[in-house]
mmCIF file of C-alpha atoms in Angstrom:
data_model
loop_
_atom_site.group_PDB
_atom_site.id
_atom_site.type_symbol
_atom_site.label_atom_id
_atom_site.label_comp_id
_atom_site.label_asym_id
_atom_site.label_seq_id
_atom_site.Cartn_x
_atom_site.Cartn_y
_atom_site.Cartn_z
ATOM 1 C CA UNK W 1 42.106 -10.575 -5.977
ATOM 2 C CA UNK W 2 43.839 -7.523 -7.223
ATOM 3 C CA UNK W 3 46.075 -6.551 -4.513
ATOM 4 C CA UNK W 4 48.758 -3.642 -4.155
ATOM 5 C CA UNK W 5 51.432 -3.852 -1.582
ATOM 6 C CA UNK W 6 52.413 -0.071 -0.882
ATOM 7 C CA UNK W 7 56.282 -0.275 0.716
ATOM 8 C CA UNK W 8 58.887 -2.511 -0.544
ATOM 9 C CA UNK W 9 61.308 -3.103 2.124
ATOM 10 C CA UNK W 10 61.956 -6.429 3.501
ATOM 11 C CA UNK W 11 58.404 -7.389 4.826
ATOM 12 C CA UNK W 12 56.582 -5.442 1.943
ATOM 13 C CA UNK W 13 58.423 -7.262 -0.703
ATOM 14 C CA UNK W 14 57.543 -10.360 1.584
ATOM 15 C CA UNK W 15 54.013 -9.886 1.539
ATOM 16 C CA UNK W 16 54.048 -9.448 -2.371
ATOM 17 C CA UNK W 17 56.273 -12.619 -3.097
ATOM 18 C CA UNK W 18 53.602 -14.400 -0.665
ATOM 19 C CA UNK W 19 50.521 -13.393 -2.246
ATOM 20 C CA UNK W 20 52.053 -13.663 -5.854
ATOM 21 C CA UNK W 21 52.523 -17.360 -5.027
ATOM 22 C CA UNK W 22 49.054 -17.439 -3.538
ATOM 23 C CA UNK W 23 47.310 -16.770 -7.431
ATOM 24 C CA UNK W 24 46.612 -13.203 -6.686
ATOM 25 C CA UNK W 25 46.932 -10.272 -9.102
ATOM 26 C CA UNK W 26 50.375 -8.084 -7.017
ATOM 27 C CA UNK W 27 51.193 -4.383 -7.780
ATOM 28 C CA UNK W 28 54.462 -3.928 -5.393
ATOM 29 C CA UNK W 29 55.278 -0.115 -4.881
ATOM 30 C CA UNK W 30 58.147 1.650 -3.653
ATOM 31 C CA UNK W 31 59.259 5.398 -4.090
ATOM 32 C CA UNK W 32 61.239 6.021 -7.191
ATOM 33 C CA UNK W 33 64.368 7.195 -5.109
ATOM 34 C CA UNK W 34 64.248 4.460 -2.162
ATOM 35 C CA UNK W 35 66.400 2.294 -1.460
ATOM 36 C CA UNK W 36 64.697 -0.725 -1.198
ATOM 37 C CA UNK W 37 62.543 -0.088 -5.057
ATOM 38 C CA UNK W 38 66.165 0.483 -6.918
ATOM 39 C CA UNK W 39 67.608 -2.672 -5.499
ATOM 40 C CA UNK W 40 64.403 -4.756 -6.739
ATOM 41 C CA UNK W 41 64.073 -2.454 -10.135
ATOM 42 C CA UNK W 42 67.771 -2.964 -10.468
ATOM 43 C CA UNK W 43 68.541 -6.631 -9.918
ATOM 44 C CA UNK W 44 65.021 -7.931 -9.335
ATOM 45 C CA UNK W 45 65.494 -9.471 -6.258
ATOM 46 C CA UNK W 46 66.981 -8.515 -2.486
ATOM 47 C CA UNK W 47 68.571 -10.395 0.200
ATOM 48 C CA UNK W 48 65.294 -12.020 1.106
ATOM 49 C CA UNK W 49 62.577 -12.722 -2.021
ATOM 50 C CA UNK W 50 63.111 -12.697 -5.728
ATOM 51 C CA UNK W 51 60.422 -10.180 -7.769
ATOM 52 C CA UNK W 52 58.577 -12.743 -9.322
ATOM 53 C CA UNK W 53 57.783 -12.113 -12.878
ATOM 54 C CA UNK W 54 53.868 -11.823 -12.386
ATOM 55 C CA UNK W 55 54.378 -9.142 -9.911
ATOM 56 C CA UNK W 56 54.421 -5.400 -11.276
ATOM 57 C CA UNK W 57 57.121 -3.331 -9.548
ATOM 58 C CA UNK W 58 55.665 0.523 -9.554
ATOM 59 C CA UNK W 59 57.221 3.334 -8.363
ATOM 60 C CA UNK W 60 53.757 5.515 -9.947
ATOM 61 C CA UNK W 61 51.564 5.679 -6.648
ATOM 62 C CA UNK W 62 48.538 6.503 -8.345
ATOM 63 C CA UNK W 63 48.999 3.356 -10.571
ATOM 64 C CA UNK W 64 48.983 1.388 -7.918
ATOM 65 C CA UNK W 65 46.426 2.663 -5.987
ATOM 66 C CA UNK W 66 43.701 2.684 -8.942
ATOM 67 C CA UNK W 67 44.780 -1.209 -9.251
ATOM 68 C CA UNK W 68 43.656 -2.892 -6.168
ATOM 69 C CA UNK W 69 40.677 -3.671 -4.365
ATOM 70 C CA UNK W 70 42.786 -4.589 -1.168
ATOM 71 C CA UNK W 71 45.606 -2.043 -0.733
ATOM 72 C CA UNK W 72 48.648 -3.413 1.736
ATOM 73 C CA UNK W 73 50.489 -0.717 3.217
ATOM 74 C CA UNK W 74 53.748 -1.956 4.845
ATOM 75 C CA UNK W 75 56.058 1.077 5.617
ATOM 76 C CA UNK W 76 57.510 3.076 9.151
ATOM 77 C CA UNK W 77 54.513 3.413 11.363
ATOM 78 C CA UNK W 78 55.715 6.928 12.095
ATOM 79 C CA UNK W 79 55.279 7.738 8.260
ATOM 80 C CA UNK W 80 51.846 6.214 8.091
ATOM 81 C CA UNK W 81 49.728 9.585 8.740
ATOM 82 C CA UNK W 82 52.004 11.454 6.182
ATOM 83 C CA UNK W 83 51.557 8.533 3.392
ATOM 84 C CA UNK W 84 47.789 7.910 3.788
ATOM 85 C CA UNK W 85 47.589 11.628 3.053
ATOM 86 C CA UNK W 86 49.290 10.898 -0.293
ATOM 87 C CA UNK W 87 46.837 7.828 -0.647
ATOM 88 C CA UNK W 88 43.704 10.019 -0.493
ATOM 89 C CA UNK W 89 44.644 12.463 -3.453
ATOM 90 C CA UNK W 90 42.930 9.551 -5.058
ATOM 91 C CA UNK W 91 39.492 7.337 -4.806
ATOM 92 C CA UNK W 92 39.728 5.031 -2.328
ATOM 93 C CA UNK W 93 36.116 4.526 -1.862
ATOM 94 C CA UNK W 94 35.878 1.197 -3.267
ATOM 95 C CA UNK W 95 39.184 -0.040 -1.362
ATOM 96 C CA UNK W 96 40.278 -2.838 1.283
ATOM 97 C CA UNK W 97 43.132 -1.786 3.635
ATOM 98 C CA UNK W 98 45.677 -4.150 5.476
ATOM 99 C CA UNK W 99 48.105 -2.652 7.847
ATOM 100 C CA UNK W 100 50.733 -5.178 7.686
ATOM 101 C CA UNK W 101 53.148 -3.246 10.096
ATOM 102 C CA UNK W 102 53.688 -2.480 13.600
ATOM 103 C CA UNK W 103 53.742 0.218 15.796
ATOM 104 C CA UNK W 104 52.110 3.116 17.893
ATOM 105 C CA UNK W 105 51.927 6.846 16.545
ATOM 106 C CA UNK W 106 54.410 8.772 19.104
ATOM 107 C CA UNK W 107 52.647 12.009 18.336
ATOM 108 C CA UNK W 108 49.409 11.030 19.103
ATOM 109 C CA UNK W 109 49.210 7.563 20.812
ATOM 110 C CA UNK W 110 46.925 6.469 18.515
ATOM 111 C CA UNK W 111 46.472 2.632 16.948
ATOM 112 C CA UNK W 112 47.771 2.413 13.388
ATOM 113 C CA UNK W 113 44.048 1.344 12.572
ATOM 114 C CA UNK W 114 43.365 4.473 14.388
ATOM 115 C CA UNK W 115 45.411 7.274 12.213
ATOM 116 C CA UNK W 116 43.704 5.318 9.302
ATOM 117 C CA UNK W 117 39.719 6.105 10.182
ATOM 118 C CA UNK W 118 41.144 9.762 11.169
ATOM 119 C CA UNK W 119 42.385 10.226 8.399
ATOM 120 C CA UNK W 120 39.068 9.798 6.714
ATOM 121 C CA UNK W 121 38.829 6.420 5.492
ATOM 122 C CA UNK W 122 35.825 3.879 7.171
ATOM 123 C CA UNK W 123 36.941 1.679 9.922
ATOM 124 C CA UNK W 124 34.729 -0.773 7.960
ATOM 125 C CA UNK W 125 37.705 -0.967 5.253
ATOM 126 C CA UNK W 126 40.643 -1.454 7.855
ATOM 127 C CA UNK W 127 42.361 -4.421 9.168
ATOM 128 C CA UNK W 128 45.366 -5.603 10.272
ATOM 129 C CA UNK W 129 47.932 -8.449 9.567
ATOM 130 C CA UNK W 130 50.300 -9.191 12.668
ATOM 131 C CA UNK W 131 51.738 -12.183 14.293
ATOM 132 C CA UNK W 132 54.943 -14.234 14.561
ATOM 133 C CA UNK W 133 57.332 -15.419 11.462
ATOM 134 C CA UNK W 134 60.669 -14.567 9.632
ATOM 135 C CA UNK W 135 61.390 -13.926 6.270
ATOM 136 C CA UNK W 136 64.171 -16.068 6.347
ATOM 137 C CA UNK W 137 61.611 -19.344 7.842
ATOM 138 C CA UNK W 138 58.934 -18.436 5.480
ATOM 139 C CA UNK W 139 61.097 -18.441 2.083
ATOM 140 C CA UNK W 140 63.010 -22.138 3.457
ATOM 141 C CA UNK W 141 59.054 -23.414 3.525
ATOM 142 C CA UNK W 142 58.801 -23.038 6.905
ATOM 143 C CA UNK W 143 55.288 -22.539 8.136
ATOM 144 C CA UNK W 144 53.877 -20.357 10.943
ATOM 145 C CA UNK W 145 50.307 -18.692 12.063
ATOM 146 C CA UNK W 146 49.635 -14.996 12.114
ATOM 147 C CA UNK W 147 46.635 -13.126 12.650
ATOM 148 C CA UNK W 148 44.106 -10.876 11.149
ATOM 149 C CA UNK W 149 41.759 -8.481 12.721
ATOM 150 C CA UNK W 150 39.118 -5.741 11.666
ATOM 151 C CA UNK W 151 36.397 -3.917 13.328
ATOM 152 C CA UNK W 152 34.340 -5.361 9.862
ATOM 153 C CA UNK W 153 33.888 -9.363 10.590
ATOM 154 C CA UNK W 154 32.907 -9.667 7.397
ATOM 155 C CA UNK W 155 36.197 -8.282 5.936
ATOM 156 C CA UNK W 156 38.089 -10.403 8.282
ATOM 157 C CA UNK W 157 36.982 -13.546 7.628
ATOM 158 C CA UNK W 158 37.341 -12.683 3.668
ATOM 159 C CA UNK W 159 40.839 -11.659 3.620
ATOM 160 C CA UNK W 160 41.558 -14.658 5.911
ATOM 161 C CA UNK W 161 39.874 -17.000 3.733
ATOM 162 C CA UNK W 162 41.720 -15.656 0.762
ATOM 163 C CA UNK W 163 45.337 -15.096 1.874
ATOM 164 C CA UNK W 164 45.535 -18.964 4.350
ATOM 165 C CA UNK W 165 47.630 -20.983 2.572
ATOM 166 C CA UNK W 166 50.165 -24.031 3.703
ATOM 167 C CA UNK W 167 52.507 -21.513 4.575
ATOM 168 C CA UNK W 168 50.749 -19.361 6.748
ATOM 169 C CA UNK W 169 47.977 -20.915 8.965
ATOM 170 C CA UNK W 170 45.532 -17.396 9.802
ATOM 171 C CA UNK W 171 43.311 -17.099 12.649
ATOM 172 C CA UNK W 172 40.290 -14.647 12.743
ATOM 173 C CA UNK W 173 41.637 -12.158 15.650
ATOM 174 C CA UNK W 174 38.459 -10.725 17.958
ATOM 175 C CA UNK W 175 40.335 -7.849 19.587
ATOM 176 C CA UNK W 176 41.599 -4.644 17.795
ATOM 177 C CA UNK W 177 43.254 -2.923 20.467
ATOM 178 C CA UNK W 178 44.508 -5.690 21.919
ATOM 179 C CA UNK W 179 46.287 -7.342 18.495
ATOM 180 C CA UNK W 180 47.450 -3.970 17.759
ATOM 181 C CA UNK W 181 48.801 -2.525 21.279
ATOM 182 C CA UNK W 182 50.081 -6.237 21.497
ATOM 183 C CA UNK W 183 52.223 -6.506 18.224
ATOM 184 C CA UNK W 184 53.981 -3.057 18.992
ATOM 185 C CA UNK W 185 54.690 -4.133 22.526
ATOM 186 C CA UNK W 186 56.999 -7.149 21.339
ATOM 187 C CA UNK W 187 59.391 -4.938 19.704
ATOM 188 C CA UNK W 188 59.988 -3.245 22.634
ATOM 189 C CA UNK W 189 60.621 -6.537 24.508
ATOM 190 C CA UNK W 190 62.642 -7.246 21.808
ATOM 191 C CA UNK W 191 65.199 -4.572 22.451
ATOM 192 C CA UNK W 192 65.021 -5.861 26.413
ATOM 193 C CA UNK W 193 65.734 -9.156 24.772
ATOM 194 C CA UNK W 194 68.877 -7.585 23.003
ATOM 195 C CA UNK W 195 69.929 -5.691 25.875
ATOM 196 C CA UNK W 196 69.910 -9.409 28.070
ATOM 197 C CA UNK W 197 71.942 -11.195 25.469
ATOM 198 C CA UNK W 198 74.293 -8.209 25.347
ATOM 199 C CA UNK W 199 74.865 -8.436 28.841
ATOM 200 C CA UNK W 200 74.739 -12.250 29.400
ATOM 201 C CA UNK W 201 71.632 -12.232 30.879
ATOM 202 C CA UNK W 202 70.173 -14.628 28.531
ATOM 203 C CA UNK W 203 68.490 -16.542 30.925
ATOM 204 C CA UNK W 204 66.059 -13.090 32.287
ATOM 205 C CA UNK W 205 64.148 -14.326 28.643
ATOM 206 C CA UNK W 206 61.752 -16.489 30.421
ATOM 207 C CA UNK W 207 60.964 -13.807 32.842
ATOM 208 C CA UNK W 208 60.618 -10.740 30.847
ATOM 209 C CA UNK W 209 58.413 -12.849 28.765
ATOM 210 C CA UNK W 210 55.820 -13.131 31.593
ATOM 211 C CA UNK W 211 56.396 -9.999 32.656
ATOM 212 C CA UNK W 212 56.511 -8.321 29.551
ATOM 213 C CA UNK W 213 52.910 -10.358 28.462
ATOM 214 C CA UNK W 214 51.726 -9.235 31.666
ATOM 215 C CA UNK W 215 52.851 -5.427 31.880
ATOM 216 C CA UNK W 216 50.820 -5.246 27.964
ATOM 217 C CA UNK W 217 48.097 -7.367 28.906
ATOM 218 C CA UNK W 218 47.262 -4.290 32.278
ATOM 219 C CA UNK W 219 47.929 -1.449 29.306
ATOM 220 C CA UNK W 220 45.158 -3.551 26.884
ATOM 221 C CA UNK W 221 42.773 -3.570 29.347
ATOM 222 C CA UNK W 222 42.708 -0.449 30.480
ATOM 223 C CA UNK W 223 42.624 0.819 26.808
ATOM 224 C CA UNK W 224 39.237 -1.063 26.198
ATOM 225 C CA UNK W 225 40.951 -4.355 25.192
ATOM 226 C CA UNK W 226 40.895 -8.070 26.441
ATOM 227 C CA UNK W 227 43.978 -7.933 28.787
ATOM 228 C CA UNK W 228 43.683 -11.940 27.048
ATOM 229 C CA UNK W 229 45.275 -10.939 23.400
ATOM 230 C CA UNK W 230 48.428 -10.145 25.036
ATOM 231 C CA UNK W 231 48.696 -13.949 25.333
ATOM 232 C CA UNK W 232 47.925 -14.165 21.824
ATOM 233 C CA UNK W 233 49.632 -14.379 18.406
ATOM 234 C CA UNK W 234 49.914 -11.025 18.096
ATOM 235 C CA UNK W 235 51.973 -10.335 21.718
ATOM 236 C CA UNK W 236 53.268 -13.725 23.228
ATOM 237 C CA UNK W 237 52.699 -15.890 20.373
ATOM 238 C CA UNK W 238 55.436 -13.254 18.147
ATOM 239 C CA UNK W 239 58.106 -13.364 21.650
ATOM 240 C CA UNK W 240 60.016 -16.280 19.833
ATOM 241 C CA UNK W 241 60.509 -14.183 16.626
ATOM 242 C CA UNK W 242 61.725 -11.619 18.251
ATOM 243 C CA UNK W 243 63.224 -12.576 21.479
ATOM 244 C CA UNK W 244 65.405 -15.517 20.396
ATOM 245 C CA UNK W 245 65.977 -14.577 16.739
ATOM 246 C CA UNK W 246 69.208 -13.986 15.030
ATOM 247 C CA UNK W 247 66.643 -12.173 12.579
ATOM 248 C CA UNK W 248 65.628 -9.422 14.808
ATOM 249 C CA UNK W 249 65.931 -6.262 14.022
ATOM 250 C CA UNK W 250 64.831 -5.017 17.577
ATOM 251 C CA UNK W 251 66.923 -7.647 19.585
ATOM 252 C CA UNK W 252 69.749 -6.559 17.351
ATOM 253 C CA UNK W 253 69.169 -3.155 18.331
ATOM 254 C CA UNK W 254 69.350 -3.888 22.168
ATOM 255 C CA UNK W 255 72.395 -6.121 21.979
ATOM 256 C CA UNK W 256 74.339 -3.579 20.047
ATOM 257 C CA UNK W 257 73.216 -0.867 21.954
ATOM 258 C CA UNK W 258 74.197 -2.166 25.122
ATOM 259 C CA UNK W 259 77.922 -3.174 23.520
ATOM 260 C CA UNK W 260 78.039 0.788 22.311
ATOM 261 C CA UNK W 261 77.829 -0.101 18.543
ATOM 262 C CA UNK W 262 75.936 1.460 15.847
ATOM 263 C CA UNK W 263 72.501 -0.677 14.740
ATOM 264 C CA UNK W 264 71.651 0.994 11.138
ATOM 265 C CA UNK W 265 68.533 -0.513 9.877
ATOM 266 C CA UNK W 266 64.832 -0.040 11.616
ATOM 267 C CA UNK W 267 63.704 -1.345 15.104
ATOM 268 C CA UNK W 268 60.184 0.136 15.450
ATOM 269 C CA UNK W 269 60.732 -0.747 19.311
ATOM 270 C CA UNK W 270 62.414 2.495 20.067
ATOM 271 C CA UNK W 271 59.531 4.851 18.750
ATOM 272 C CA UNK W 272 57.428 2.603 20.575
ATOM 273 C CA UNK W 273 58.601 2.776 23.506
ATOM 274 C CA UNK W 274 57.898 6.521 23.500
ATOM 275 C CA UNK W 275 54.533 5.896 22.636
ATOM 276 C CA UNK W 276 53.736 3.229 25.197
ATOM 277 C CA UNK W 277 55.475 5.400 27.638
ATOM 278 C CA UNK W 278 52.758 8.322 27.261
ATOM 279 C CA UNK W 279 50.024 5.758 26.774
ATOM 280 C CA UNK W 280 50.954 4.686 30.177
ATOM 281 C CA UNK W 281 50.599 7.823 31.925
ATOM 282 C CA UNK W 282 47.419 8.521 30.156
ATOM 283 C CA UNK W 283 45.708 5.631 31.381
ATOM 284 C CA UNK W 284 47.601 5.157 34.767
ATOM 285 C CA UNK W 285 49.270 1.508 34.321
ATOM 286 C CA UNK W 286 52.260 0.686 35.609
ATOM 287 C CA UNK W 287 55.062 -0.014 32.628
ATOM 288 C CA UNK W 288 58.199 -0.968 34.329
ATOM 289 C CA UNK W 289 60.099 -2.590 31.147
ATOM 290 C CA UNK W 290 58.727 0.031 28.597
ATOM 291 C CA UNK W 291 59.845 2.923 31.091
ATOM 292 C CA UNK W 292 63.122 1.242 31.543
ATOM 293 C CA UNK W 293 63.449 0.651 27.782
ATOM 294 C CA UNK W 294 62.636 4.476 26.611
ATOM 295 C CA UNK W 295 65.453 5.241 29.332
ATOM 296 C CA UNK W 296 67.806 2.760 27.596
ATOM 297 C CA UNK W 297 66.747 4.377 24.440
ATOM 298 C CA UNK W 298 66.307 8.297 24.828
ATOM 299 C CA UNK W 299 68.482 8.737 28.242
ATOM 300 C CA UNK W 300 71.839 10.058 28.576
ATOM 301 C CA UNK W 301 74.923 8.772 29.933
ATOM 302 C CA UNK W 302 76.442 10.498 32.960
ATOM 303 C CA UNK W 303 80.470 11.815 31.735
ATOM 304 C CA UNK W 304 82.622 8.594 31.543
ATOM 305 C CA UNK W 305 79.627 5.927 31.847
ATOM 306 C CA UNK W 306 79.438 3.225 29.212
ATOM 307 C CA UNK W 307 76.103 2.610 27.894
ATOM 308 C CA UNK W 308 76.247 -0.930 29.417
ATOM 309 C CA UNK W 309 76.828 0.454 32.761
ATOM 310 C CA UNK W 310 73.966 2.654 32.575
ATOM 311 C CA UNK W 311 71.715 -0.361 31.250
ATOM 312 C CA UNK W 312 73.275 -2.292 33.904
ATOM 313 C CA UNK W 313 71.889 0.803 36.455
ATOM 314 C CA UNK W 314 68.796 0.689 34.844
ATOM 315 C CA UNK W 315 68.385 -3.135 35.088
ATOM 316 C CA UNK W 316 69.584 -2.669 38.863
ATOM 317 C CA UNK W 317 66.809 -0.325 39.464
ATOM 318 C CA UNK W 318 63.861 -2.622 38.005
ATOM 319 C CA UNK W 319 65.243 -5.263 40.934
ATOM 320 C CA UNK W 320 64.966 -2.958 43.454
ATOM 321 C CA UNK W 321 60.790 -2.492 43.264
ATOM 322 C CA UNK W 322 58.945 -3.237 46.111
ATOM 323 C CA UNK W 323 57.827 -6.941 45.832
ATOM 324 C CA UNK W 324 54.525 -6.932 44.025
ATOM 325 C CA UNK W 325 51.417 -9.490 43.369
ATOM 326 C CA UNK W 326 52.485 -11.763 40.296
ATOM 327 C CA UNK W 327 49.373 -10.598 39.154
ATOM 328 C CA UNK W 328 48.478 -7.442 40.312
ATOM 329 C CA UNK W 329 46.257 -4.829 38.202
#
């Protein structure tokens, strides 16, 4: 299959390496003046995959484009609306996409699938690739499962068929909303999970896992969704990766936040957070840990207060709810 990975950064260059190795035909784009594309033009490698010989490194979007049949688009989900306008300058009419990337549009609220199909292009020729597994694992042989879902059953089951390998066992997802909501949410929980270690609360893991699968699983279902994906791959089955990880770029976040320090590369938990925030209110569920988290996140310290004593507040707060159902809707 000719395939085009659009967005080079860590998992972008991944998912080239991956399906280089896996016989297909890889176009691996970047913009000329990022970051990520000099360091693989440059030295043909970075600190996780080497550019493999049979891959093309572009920085000429339209190249890449006309290329594939199945275009991969791995980039900041907040960009994704800008970049898909870029996209359709050319014809796409004939093209596959895979979302393999994370997040909720802040603006709007809507599903990464979602800014996709209104942004013109056929929900029939959209799916996404989520679910648990590290860079780091994957390159040491280390094998995992992820996910793939579509609104097209017949494009899921291809691209699952074609991309399985020993490395990566797939499974055929059977919610949209649910895989997508549900792969956002964990990076979220992963800056809970940061803020925890920080503190030396380690041992709240087990229960904002629960909680955490069951605050998503009321937000899924009232979205449309099977409140049952947040128990999934995509949700609960990705907690290890991101929860327990030295890897984690959103546990990172939350550990360093909470010790005052500076966390300089992406965790797609904080924009998130907004995002689940207002999805919350829109459909009326209850989001204790995302509200808590986008106060973390976009509050402000009181004059004098560390940021741990303010997560510390925050944390307090949570404890102080009215006893609840475990389960309640």
């Amino acid at each position: 299959m000719k395939i085009s990975v659009l967005g080079c950064g860590r998992w972008g260059s991944f998912i080239a390496w991956y399906l280089c190795n896996n016989g297909h035909d890889v176009y691996s784009w970047g913009p000329e003046d990022d970051y990520s594309y000099k360091v693989l033009k440059e030295t043909g490698k970075n600190e996780y995959v080497p550019l493999d010989k049979r891959i093309t490194l572009t920085c000429d979007l339209e190249k890449a484009v006309s290329h594939a049949e199945t275009i991969i688009i791995s980039i900041s989900s907040q960009g994704l609306r800008g970049f898909v306008k870029r996209i359709l300058e050319y014809d796409v009419s004939d093209k596959n996409f895979v979302l393999c990337m994370k997040g909720i549009e802040v603006s709007t609220g809507s599903r990464l699938s979602e800014v996709l199909t209104q942004s013109g292009i056929s929900a029939d020729k959209v799916a996404v690739w989520v679910g648990p597994g590290h860079i780091q694992a994957f390159t040491q042989g280390i094998p995992n499962c992820m996910v793939i879902d579509s609104a097209n059953e017949q494009l899921k089951r291809m691209l699952v068929d074609n991309f399985r390998s020993d490395l990566i066992r797939f499974y055929y997802g059977s919610d949209l909303i649910g895989t997508e909501i549900g792969s956002a949410a964990k990076n979220v929980m992963g800056i809970v999970a940061g803020l925890l270690d920080g503190a030396g609360y380690g041992a709240l893991k087990g229960s904002l896992m629960s909680r955490g699968a069951r605050e998503v699983a009321r937000l899924i279902k009232a979205m449309g969704g099977n409140e049952l994906s947040a128990y999934g791959l995509a949700h609960l089955g990705d907690y290890e990766a991101t929860l327990f990880s030295e890897y984690s770029h959103n546990r990172a976040y939350g550990e360093m936040l909470i010790k005052g320090e500076k966390f300089s590369k992406l965790a797609e938990g904080v924009p998130t957070a907004a995002a689940m925030k207002k999805l919350g209110e829109e459909y009326g569920v209850d989001l204790p840990i995302t509200n808590a988290v986008y106060e973390v996140c976009y509050g402000e310290s009181k004059d004098g207060e560390t940021c741990r004593e303010r997560c510390e507040k925050i944390l307090a707060k949570m404890f102080a709810r009215e006893p609840k159902e475990e389960f309640y809707s």
